[in-house]
Coordinates of N, CA and C in Angstrom, one line a residue:
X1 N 0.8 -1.2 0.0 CA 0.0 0.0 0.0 C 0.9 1.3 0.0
X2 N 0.7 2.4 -0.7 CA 1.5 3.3 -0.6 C 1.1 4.3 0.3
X3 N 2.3 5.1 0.7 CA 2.4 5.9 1.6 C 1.3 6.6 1.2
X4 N 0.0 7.4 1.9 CA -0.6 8.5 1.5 C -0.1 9.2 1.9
X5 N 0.4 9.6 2.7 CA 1.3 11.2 3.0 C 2.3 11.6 2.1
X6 N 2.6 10.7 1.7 CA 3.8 11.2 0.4 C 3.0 11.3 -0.6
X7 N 2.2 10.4 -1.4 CA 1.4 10.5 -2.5 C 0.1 11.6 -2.5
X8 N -0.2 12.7 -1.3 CA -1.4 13.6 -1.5 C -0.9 14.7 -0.8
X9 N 0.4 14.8 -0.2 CA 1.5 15.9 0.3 C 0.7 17.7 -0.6
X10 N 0.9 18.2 0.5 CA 0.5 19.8 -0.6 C 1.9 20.3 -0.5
X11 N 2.0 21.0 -1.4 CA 3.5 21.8 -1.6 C 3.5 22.8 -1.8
X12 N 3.9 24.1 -0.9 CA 3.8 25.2 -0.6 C 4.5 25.8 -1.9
X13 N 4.3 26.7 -2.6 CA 4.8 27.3 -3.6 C 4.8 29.1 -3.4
X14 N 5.7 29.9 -4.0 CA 5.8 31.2 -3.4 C 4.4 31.6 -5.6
X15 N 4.2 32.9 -5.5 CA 3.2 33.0 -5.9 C 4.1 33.1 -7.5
X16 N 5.5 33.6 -7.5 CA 6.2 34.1 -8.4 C 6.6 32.2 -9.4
X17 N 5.8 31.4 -8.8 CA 6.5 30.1 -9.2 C 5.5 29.9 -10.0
X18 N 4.0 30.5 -9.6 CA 2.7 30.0 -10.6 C 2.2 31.0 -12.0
X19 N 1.9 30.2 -13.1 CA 1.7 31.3 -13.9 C 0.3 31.9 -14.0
X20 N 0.5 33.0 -14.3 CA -0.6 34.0 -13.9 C -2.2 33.1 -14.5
X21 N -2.4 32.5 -16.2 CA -3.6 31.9 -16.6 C -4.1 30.7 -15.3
X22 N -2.8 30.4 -14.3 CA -3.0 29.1 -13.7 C -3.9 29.6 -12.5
X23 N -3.1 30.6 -11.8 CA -3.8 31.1 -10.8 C -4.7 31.9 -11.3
X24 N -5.3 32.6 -12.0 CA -6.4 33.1 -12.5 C -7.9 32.2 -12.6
X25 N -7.3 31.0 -13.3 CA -8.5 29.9 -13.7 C -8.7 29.6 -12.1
X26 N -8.0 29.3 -11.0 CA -8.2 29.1 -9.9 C -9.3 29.6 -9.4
X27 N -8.7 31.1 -9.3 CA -10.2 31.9 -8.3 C -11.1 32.2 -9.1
X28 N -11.4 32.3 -10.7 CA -12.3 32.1 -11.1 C -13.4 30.8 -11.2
X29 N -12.9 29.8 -10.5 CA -14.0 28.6 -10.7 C -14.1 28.7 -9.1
X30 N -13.6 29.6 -8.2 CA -14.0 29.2 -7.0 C -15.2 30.0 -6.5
X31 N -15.9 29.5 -5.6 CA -17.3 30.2 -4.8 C -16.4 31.4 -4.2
X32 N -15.7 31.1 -3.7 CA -14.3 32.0 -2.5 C -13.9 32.7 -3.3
X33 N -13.9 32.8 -4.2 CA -12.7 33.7 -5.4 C -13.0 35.0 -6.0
X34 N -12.7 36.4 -5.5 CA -13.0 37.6 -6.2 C -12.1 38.7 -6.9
X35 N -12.7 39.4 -7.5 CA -11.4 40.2 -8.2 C -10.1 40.7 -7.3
X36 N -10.3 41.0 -6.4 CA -9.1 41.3 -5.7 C -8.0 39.9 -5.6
X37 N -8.1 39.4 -5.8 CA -7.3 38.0 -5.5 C -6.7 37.7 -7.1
X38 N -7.3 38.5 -7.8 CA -6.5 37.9 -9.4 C -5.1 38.3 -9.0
X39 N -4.5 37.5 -10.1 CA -2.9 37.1 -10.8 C -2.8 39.1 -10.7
X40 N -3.4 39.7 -12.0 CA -3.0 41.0 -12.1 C -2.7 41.9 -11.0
X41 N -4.3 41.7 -10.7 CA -4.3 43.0 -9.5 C -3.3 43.0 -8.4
X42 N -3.0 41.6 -7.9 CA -1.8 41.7 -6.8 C -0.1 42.2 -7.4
X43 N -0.1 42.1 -8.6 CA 1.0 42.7 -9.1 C 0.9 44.4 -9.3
X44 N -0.6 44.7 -9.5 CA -0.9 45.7 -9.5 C -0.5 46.9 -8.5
X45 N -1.2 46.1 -7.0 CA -1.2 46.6 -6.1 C 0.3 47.2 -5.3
X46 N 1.2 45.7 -5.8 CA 2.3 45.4 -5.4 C 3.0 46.3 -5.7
X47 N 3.3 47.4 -6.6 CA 4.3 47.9 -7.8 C 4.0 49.4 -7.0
X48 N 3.1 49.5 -6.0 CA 2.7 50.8 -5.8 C 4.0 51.1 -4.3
X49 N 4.7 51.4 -4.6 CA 5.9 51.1 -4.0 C 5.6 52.5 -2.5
X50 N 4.2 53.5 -2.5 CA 4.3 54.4 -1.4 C 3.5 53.5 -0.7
X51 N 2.8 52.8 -1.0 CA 1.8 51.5 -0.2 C 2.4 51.0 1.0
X52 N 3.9 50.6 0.6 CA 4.6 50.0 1.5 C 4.5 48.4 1.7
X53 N 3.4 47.8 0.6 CA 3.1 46.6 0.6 C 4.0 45.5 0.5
X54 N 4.0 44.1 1.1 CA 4.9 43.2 1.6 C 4.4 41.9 0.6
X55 N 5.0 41.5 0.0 CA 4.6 40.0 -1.0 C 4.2 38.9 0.0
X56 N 3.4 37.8 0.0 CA 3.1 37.0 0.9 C 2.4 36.4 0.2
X57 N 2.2 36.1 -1.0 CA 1.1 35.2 -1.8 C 1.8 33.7 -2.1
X58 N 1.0 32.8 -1.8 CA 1.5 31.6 -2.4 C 0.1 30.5 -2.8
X59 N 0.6 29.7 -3.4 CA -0.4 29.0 -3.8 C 0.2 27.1 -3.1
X60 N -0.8 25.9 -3.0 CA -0.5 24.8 -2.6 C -1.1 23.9 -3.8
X61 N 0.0 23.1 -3.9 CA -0.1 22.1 -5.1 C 0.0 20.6 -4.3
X62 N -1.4 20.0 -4.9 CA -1.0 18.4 -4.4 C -1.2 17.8 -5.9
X63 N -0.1 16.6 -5.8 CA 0.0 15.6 -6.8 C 0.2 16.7 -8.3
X64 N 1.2 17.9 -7.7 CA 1.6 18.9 -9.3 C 0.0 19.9 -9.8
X65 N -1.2 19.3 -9.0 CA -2.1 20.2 -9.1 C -2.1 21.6 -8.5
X66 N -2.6 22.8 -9.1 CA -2.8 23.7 -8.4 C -4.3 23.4 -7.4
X67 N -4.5 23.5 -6.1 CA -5.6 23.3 -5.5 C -6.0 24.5 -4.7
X68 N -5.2 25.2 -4.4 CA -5.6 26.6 -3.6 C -4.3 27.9 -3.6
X69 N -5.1 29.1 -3.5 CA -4.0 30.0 -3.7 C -4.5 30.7 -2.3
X70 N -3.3 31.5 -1.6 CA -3.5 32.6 -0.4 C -2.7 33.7 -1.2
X71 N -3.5 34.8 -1.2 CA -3.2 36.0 -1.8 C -3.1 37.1 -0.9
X72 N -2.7 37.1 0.4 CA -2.3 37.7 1.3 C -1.7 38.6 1.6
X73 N -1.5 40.1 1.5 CA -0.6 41.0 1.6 C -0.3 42.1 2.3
X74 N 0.3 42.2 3.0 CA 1.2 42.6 4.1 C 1.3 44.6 3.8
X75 N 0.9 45.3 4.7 CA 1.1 46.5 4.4 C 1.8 46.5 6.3
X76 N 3.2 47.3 6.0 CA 3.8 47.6 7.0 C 3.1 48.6 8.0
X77 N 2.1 49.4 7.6 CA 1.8 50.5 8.8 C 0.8 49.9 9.5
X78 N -0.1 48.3 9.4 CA -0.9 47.5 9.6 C -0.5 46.7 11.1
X79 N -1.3 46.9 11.8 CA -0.6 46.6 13.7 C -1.7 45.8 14.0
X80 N -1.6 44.2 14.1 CA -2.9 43.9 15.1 C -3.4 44.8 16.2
X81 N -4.9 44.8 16.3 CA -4.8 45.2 17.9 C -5.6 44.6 18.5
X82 N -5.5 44.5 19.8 CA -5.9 43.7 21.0 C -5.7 42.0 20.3
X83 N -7.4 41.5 20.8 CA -7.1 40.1 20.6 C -7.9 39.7 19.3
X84 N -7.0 39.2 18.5 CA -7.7 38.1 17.3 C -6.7 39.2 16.7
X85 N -7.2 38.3 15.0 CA -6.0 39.4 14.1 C -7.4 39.9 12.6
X86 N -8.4 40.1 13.4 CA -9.7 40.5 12.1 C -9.3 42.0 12.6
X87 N -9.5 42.7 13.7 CA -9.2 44.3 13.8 C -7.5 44.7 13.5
X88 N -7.5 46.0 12.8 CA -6.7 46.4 12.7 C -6.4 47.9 12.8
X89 N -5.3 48.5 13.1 CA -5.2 49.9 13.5 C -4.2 50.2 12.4
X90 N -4.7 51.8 11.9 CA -3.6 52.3 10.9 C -2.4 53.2 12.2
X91 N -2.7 53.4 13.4 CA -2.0 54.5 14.2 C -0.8 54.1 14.1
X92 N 0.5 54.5 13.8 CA 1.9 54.4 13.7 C 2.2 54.5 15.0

């Protein structure tokens, strides 16, 4: 019998490794999936260099499949506050 953990393993990938048609078809067939999350726009967003924004997007691949993308991005003037990480303060 083969290992399943090796044969259904997800594999973290950084976002710069997937091509944009791949991750595009992604969030477009998903329920979860809206324009802000496209391939473009996060390059979009990214390039605006007074933003201050941080790269953090990656996508997880099982069996060489793309199966999910995190399009997550990081603005440095962004401070959790109190408890949980849903509220956030712009105060420097």
């Amino acid at each position: 019998m083969p290992d399943r953990a090796r044969t259904n393993a997800l594999q973290c990938i950084p976002r710069t490794e997937i091509a944009a048609a791949e991750w595009d078809a992604l969030i477009r067939t998903s329920p979860d999936g809206w324009a802000f999350s496209l391939f473009g726009w996060q390059g979009l967003i990214l390039a605006v260099s007074e933003w201050g924004l941080r790269k953090m997007s990656f996508g997880l691949r099982e069996n060489g499949r793309l199966v999910a993308v995190g399009p997550p991005i990081a603005a440095a003037f962004l401070r959790p506050v109190g408890e949980g990480a849903v509220r956030y303060s712009t105060d420097r």
